[in-house]
Coordinates of C-alpha atoms in Angstrom, one line a residue:
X1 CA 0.0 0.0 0.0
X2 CA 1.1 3.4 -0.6
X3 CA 0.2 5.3 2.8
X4 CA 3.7 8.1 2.5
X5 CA 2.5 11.2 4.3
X6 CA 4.0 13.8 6.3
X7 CA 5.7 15.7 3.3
X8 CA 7.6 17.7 6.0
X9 CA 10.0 15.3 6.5
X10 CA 11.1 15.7 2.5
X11 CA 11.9 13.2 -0.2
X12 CA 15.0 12.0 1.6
X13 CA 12.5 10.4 4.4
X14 CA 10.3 8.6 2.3
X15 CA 13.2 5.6 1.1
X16 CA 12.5 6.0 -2.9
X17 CA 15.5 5.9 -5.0
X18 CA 14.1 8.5 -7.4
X19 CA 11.9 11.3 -7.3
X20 CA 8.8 11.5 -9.2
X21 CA 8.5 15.2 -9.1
X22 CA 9.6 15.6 -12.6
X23 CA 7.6 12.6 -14.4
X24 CA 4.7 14.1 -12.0
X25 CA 5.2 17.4 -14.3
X26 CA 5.4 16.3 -17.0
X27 CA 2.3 14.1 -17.2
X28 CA 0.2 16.7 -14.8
X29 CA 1.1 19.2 -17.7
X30 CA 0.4 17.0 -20.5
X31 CA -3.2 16.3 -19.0
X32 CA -4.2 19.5 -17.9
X33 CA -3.0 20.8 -21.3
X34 CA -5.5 18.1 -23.2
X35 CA -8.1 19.0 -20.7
X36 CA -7.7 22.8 -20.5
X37 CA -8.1 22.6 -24.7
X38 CA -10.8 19.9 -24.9
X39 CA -13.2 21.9 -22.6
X40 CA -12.8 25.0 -24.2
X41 CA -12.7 23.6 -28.5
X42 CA -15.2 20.8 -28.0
X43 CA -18.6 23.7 -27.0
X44 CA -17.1 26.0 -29.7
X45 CA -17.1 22.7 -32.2
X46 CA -20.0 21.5 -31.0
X47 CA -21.6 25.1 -32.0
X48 CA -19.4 25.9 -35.0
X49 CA -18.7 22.5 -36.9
X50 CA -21.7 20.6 -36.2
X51 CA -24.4 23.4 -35.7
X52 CA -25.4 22.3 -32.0
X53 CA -27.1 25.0 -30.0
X54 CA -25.6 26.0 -26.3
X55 CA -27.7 23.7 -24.3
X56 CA -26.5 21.0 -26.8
X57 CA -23.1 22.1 -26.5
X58 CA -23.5 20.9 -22.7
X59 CA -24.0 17.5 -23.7
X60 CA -20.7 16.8 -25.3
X61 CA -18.9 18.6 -22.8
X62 CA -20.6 16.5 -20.3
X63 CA -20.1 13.2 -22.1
X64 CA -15.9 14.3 -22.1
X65 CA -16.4 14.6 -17.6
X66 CA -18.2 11.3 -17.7
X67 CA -15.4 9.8 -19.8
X68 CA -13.2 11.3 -17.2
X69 CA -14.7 9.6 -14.5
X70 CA -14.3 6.4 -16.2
X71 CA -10.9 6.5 -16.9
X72 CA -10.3 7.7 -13.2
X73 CA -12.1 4.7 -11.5
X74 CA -10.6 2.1 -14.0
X75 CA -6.8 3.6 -13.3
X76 CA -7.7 3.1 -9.0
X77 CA -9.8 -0.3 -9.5
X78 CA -8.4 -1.9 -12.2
X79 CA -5.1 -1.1 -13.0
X80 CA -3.3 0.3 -9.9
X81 CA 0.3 1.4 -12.1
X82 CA 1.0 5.1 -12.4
X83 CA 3.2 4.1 -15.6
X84 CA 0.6 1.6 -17.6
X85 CA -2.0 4.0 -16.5
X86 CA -0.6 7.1 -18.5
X87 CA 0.8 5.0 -21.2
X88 CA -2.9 3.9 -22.2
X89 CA -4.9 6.9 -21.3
X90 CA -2.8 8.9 -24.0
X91 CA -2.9 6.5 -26.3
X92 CA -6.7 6.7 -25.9
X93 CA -6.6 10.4 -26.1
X94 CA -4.4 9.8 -29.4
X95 CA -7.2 7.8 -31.3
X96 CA -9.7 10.6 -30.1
X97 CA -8.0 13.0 -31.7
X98 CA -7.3 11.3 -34.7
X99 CA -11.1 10.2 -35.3
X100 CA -12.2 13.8 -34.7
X101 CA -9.2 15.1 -37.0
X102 CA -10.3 12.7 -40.2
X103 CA -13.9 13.9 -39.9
X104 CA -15.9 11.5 -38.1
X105 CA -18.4 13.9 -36.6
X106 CA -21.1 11.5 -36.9
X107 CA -18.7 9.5 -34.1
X108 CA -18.0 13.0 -32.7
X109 CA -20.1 11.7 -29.4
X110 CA -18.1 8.7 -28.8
X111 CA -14.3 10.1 -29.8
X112 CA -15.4 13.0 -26.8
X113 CA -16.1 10.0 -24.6
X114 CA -12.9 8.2 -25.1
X115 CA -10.7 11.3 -25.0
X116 CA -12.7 12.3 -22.1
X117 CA -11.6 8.2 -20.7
X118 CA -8.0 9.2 -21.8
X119 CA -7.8 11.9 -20.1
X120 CA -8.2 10.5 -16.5
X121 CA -6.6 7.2 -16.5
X122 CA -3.5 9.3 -15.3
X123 CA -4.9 11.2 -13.1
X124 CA -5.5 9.7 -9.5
X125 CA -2.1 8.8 -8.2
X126 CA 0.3 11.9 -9.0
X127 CA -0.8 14.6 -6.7
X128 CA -0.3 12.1 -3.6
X129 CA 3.1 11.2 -4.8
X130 CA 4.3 14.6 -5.3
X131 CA 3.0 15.5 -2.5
X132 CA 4.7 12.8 -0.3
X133 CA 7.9 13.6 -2.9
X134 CA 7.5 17.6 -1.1
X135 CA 11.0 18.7 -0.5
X136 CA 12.8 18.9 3.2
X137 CA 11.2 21.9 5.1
X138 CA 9.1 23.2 2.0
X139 CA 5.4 20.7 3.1
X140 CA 3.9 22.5 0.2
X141 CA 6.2 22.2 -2.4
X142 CA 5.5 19.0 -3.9
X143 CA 1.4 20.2 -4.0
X144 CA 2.7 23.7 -5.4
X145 CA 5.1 22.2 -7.8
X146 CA 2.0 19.6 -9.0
X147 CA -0.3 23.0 -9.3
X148 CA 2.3 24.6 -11.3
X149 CA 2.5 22.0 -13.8
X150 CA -1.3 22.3 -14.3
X151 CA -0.8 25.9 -14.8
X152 CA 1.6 25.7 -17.3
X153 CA -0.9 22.6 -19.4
X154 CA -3.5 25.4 -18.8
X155 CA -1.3 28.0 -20.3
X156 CA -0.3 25.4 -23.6
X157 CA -3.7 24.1 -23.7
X158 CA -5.4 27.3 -25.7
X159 CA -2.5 28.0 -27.2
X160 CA -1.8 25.1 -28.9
X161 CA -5.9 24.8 -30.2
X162 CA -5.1 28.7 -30.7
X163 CA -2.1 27.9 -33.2
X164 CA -4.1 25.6 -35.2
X165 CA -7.0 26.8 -35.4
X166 CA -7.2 29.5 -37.2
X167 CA -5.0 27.8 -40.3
X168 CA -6.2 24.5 -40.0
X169 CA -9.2 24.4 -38.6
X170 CA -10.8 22.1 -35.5
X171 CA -9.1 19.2 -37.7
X172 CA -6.0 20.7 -36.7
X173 CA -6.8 21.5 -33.5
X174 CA -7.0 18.0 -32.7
X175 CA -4.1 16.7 -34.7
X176 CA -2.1 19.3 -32.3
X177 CA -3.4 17.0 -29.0
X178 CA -2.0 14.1 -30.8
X179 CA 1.3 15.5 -30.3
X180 CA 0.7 16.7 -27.2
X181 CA -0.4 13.0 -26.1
X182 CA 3.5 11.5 -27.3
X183 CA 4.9 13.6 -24.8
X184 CA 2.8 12.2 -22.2
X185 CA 3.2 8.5 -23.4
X186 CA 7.2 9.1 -23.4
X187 CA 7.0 11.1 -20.2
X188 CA 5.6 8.2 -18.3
X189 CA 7.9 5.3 -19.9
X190 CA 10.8 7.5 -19.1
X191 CA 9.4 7.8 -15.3
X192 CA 8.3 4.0 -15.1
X193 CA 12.0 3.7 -12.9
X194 CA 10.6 5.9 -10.2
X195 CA 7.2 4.8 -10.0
X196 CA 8.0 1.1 -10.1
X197 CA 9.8 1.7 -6.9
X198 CA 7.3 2.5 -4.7
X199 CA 4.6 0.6 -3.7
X200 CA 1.5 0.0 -5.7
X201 CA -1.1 2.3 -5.1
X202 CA -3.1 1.7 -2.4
X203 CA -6.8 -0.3 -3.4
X204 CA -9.8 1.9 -3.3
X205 CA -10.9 1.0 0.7
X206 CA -14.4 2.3 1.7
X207 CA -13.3 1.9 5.7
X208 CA -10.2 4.2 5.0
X209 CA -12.2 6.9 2.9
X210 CA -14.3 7.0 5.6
X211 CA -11.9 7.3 8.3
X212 CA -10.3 10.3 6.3
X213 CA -13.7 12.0 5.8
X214 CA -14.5 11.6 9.4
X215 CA -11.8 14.3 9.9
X216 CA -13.3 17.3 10.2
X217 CA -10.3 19.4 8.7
X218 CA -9.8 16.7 5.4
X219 CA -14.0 16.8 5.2
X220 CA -14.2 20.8 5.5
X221 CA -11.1 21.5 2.7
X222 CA -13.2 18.7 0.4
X223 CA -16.4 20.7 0.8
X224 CA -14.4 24.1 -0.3
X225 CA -13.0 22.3 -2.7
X226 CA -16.1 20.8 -4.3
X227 CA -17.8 24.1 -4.4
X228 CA -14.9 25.5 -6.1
X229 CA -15.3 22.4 -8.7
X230 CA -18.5 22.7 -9.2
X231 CA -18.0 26.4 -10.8
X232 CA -14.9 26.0 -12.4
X233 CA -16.5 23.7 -15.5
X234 CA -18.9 27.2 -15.8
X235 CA -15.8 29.3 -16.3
X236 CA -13.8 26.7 -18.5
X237 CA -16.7 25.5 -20.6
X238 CA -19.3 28.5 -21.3
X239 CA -16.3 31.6 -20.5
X240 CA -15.7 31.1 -24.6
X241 CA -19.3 30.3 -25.0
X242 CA -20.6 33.9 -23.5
X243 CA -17.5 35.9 -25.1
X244 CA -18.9 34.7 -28.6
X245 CA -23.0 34.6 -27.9
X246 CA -23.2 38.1 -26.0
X247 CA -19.9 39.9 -26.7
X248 CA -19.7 38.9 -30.1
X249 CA -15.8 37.5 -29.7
X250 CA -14.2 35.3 -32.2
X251 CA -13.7 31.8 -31.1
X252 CA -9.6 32.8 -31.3
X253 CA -9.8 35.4 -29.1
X254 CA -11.7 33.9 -26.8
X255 CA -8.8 31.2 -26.3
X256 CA -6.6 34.5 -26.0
X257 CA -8.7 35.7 -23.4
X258 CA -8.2 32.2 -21.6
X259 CA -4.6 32.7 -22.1
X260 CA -4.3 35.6 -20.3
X261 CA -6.6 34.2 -16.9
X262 CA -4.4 31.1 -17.0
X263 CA -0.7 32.7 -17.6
X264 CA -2.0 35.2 -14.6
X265 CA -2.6 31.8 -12.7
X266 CA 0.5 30.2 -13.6
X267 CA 2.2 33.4 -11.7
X268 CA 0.2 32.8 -8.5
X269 CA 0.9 29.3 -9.0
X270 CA 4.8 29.5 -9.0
X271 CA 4.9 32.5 -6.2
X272 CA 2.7 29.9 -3.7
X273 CA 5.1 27.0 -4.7
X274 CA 7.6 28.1 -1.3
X275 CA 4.9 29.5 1.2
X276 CA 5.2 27.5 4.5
X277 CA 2.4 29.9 6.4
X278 CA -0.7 31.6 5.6
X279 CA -1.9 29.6 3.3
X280 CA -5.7 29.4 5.4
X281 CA -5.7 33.1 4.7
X282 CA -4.8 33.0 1.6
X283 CA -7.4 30.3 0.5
X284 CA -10.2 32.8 2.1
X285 CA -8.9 35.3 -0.1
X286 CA -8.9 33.1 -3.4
X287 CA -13.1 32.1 -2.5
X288 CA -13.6 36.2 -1.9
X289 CA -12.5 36.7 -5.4
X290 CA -13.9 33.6 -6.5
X291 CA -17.1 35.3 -5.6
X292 CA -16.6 38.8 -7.5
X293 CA -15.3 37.2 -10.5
X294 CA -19.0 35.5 -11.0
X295 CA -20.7 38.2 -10.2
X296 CA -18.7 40.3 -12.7
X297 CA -19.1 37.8 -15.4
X298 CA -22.7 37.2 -14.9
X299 CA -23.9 40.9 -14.9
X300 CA -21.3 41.8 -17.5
X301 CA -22.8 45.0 -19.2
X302 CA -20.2 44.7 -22.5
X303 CA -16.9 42.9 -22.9
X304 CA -14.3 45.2 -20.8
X305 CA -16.2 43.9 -17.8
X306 CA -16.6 41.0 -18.9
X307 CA -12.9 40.5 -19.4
X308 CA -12.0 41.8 -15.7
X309 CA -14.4 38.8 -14.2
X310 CA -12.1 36.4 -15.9
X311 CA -9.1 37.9 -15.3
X312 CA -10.2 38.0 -11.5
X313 CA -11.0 34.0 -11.7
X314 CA -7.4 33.5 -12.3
X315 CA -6.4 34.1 -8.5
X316 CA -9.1 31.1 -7.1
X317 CA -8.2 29.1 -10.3
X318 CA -4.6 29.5 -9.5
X319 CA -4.7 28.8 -5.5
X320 CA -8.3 27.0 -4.5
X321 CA -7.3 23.5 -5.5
X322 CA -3.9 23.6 -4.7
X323 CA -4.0 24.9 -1.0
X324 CA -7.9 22.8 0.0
X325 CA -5.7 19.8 -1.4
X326 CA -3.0 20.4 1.1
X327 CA -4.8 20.7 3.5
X328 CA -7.0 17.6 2.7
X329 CA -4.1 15.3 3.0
X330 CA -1.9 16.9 5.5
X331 CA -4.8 16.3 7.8
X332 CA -5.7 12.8 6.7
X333 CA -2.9 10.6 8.4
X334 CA -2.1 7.2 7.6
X335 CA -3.5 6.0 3.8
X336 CA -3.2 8.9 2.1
X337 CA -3.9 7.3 -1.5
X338 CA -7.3 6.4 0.0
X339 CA -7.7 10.1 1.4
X340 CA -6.3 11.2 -2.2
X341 CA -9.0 9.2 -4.2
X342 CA -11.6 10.6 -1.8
X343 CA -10.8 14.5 -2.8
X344 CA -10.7 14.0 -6.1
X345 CA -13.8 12.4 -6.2
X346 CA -14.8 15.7 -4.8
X347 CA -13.8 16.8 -8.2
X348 CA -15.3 13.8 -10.1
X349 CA -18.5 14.3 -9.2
X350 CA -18.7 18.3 -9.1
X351 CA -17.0 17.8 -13.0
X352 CA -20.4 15.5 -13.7
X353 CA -23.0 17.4 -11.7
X354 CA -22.2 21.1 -13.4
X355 CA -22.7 20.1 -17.1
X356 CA -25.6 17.9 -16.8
X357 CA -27.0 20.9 -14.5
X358 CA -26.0 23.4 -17.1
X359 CA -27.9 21.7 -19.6
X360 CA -31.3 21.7 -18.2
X361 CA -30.2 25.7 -16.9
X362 CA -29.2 27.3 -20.0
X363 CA -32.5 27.5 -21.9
X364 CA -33.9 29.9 -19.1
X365 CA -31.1 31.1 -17.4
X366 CA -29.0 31.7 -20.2
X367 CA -25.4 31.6 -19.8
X368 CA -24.5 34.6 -18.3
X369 CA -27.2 33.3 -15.6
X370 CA -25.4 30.3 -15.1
X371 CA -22.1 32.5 -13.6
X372 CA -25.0 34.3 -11.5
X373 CA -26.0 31.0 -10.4
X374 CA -22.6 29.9 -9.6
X375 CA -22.1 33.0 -7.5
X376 CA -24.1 30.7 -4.5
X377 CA -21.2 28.1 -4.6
X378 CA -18.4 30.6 -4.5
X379 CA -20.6 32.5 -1.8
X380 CA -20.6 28.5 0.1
X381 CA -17.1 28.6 -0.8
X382 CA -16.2 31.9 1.1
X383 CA -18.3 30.8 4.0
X384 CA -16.6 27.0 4.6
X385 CA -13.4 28.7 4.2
X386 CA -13.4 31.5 6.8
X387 CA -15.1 29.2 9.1
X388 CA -12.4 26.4 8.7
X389 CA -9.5 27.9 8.1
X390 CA -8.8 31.3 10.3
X391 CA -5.4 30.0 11.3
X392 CA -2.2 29.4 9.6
X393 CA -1.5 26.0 9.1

């Protein structure tokens, strides 16, 4: 079983021969890259290439989180092998891409699914090893360093759909995540050393979920987190989807705009990498603006403001996660695999909920209502995180 916790104590505790900090990059970049670009082309393909309205939209971004929930829950109950894992879910991803490249939109449905498979087969082991890989007197630097690497896939994600498009069309959008997927495949083979050397993950245990939700400071950091989740698919999947309907924004510029909310996260990301104190503050501060960004983008008179909302999501976007999931297993003690699997199926299930949600919401809400709508869960967010977390940890 792999139970390594106290990241304190540094890598040089834990008795692995290598590191996994750097494989962990390199895959946790090469999946949020796929994912950051997937949920952000797929609604405005849905809507440009195959004519689908915004409610319909919804549905193939929902099929891509339900995918992902697959792939997550046959990597922990089936497989159990960081390395085989990756290897497989990008290979998956690969085919997607491919099928949606060579024109099969009447498959369009079932490529999202598989990518959407793909995409989380790699997904449930690396934040618990690099955060028991955390470096000697830095207990957030292995969690700040995994956060980094999604900023920077977040960062590539738009840009690389942004390169292609515009020359190539979606088709070579998705020939681009084919190329993305070889450096995840040859990340993990060249990172199959460190991960073979530590224990298999631990199996999914019911008893030891429980015991780590019966802590009240692992079960209050998964409720902020899980009302973080449950906007962010608003932001990622219908941010490009308002810009176009009510600004009138080119799908292009609407991955630019992304660009700049995610390269403003990345910064926050690598400045919170070294912080050892304050980080209970600092969450409280990321739900406040977490709050003002919805409300901006939901009451948005014209695109200036509109802009400014997003650019103010990229604080919460950037530290949320990161800092709810430190503080989810630094509290949980003993199996932290098991504790692991249980936050991000905080994630999981707000990633399903949201789009099937948004789907029945959009037709009288409309999507600027669906960010007014979300402004409750950041408001829940705020709330669990100035109760919880008034102290440094």
């Amino acid at each position: 079983m792999c139970t390594a916790g106290r990241p304190e104590e540094g890598r040089e505790a834990t008795g692995y021969r290598g590191s996994y900090l750097g494989t962990g990059f390199v895959l946790a970049m090469s999946v949020r890259l796929l994912t950051s670009a997937l949920v952000i082309v797929i609604p405005l393909f849905a809507i440009d290439a195959l004519a689908a309205s915004a409610p319909e939209a919804g549905v193939f971004v929902l099929l891509l989180w339900v995918g992902n929930a697959v792939g997550v829950a046959a990597a922990v109950l089936a497989l159990r092998n960081q390395t085989y894992a990756s290897v497989a879910g990008f290979a998956l991803v690969a085919g997607s891409m491919l099928g949606l490249a060579l024109g099969g939109r009447g498959s369009a449905p079932a490529f999202i699914l598989t990518s959407g498979v793909g995409v989380g087969l790699p997904q449930p082991f690396l934040s618990a090893f690099m955060h028991a890989d955390s470096r000697a007197g830095k207990p957030f630097s292995g969690m700040g360093l995994y956060s980094t690497a999604l900023g920077v896939g977040l960062i590539l994600g738009p840009l690389a759909a942004y390169a292609a498009l515009p020359a190539y069309g979606f088709s070579g959008a998705f020939l681009a995540l084919c190329a993305v997927c070889a450096v995840g495949v040859a990340g993990a083979t060249l990172g199959h050393g460190a991960a073979s050397d530590r224990p298999r993950p631990s199996a999914f245990s019911p008893r030891a979920l429980l015991r780590a939700v019966r802590n009240e400071a692992f079960s209050r950091a998964t409720l902020v987190n899980l009302l973080y989740s449950l906007l962010l698919p608003v932001f990622l999947s219908y941010g490009a989807v308002c810009a176009e309907e009510k600004f009138a924004v080119a799908p292009t510029d609407a991955l630019l705009i992304f660009t700049a909310v995610f390269v403003l996260s990345l910064a926050f990301r690598l400045a919170a990498v070294r912080l050892e104190a304050g980080l209970g503050k600092l969450l409280t501060f990321s739900a406040a603006l977490l709050l003002l960004s919805a409300l901006t983008v939901g009451l948005a008179p014209s695109l200036p403001y509109f802009v400014a909302g997003m650019l103010l999501f990229s604080v919460p976007h950037a530290l949320v996660f990161p800092i709810a999931n430190y503080f989810a297993l630094s509290s949980a003690g003993g199996d932290v695999m098991n504790a692991s699997y249980a936050f991000q199926a905080s994630s999981a299930v707000a990633e399903f909920i949201t789009p099937a949600a948004a789907v029945l919401i959009l037709p009288g809400a409309g999507v600027q209502g669906l960010f007014l709508l979300g402004g409750v869960l950041a408001a829940g967010a705020l709330l669990a995180s100035a109760s919880t977390f008034r102290r440094p940890a």
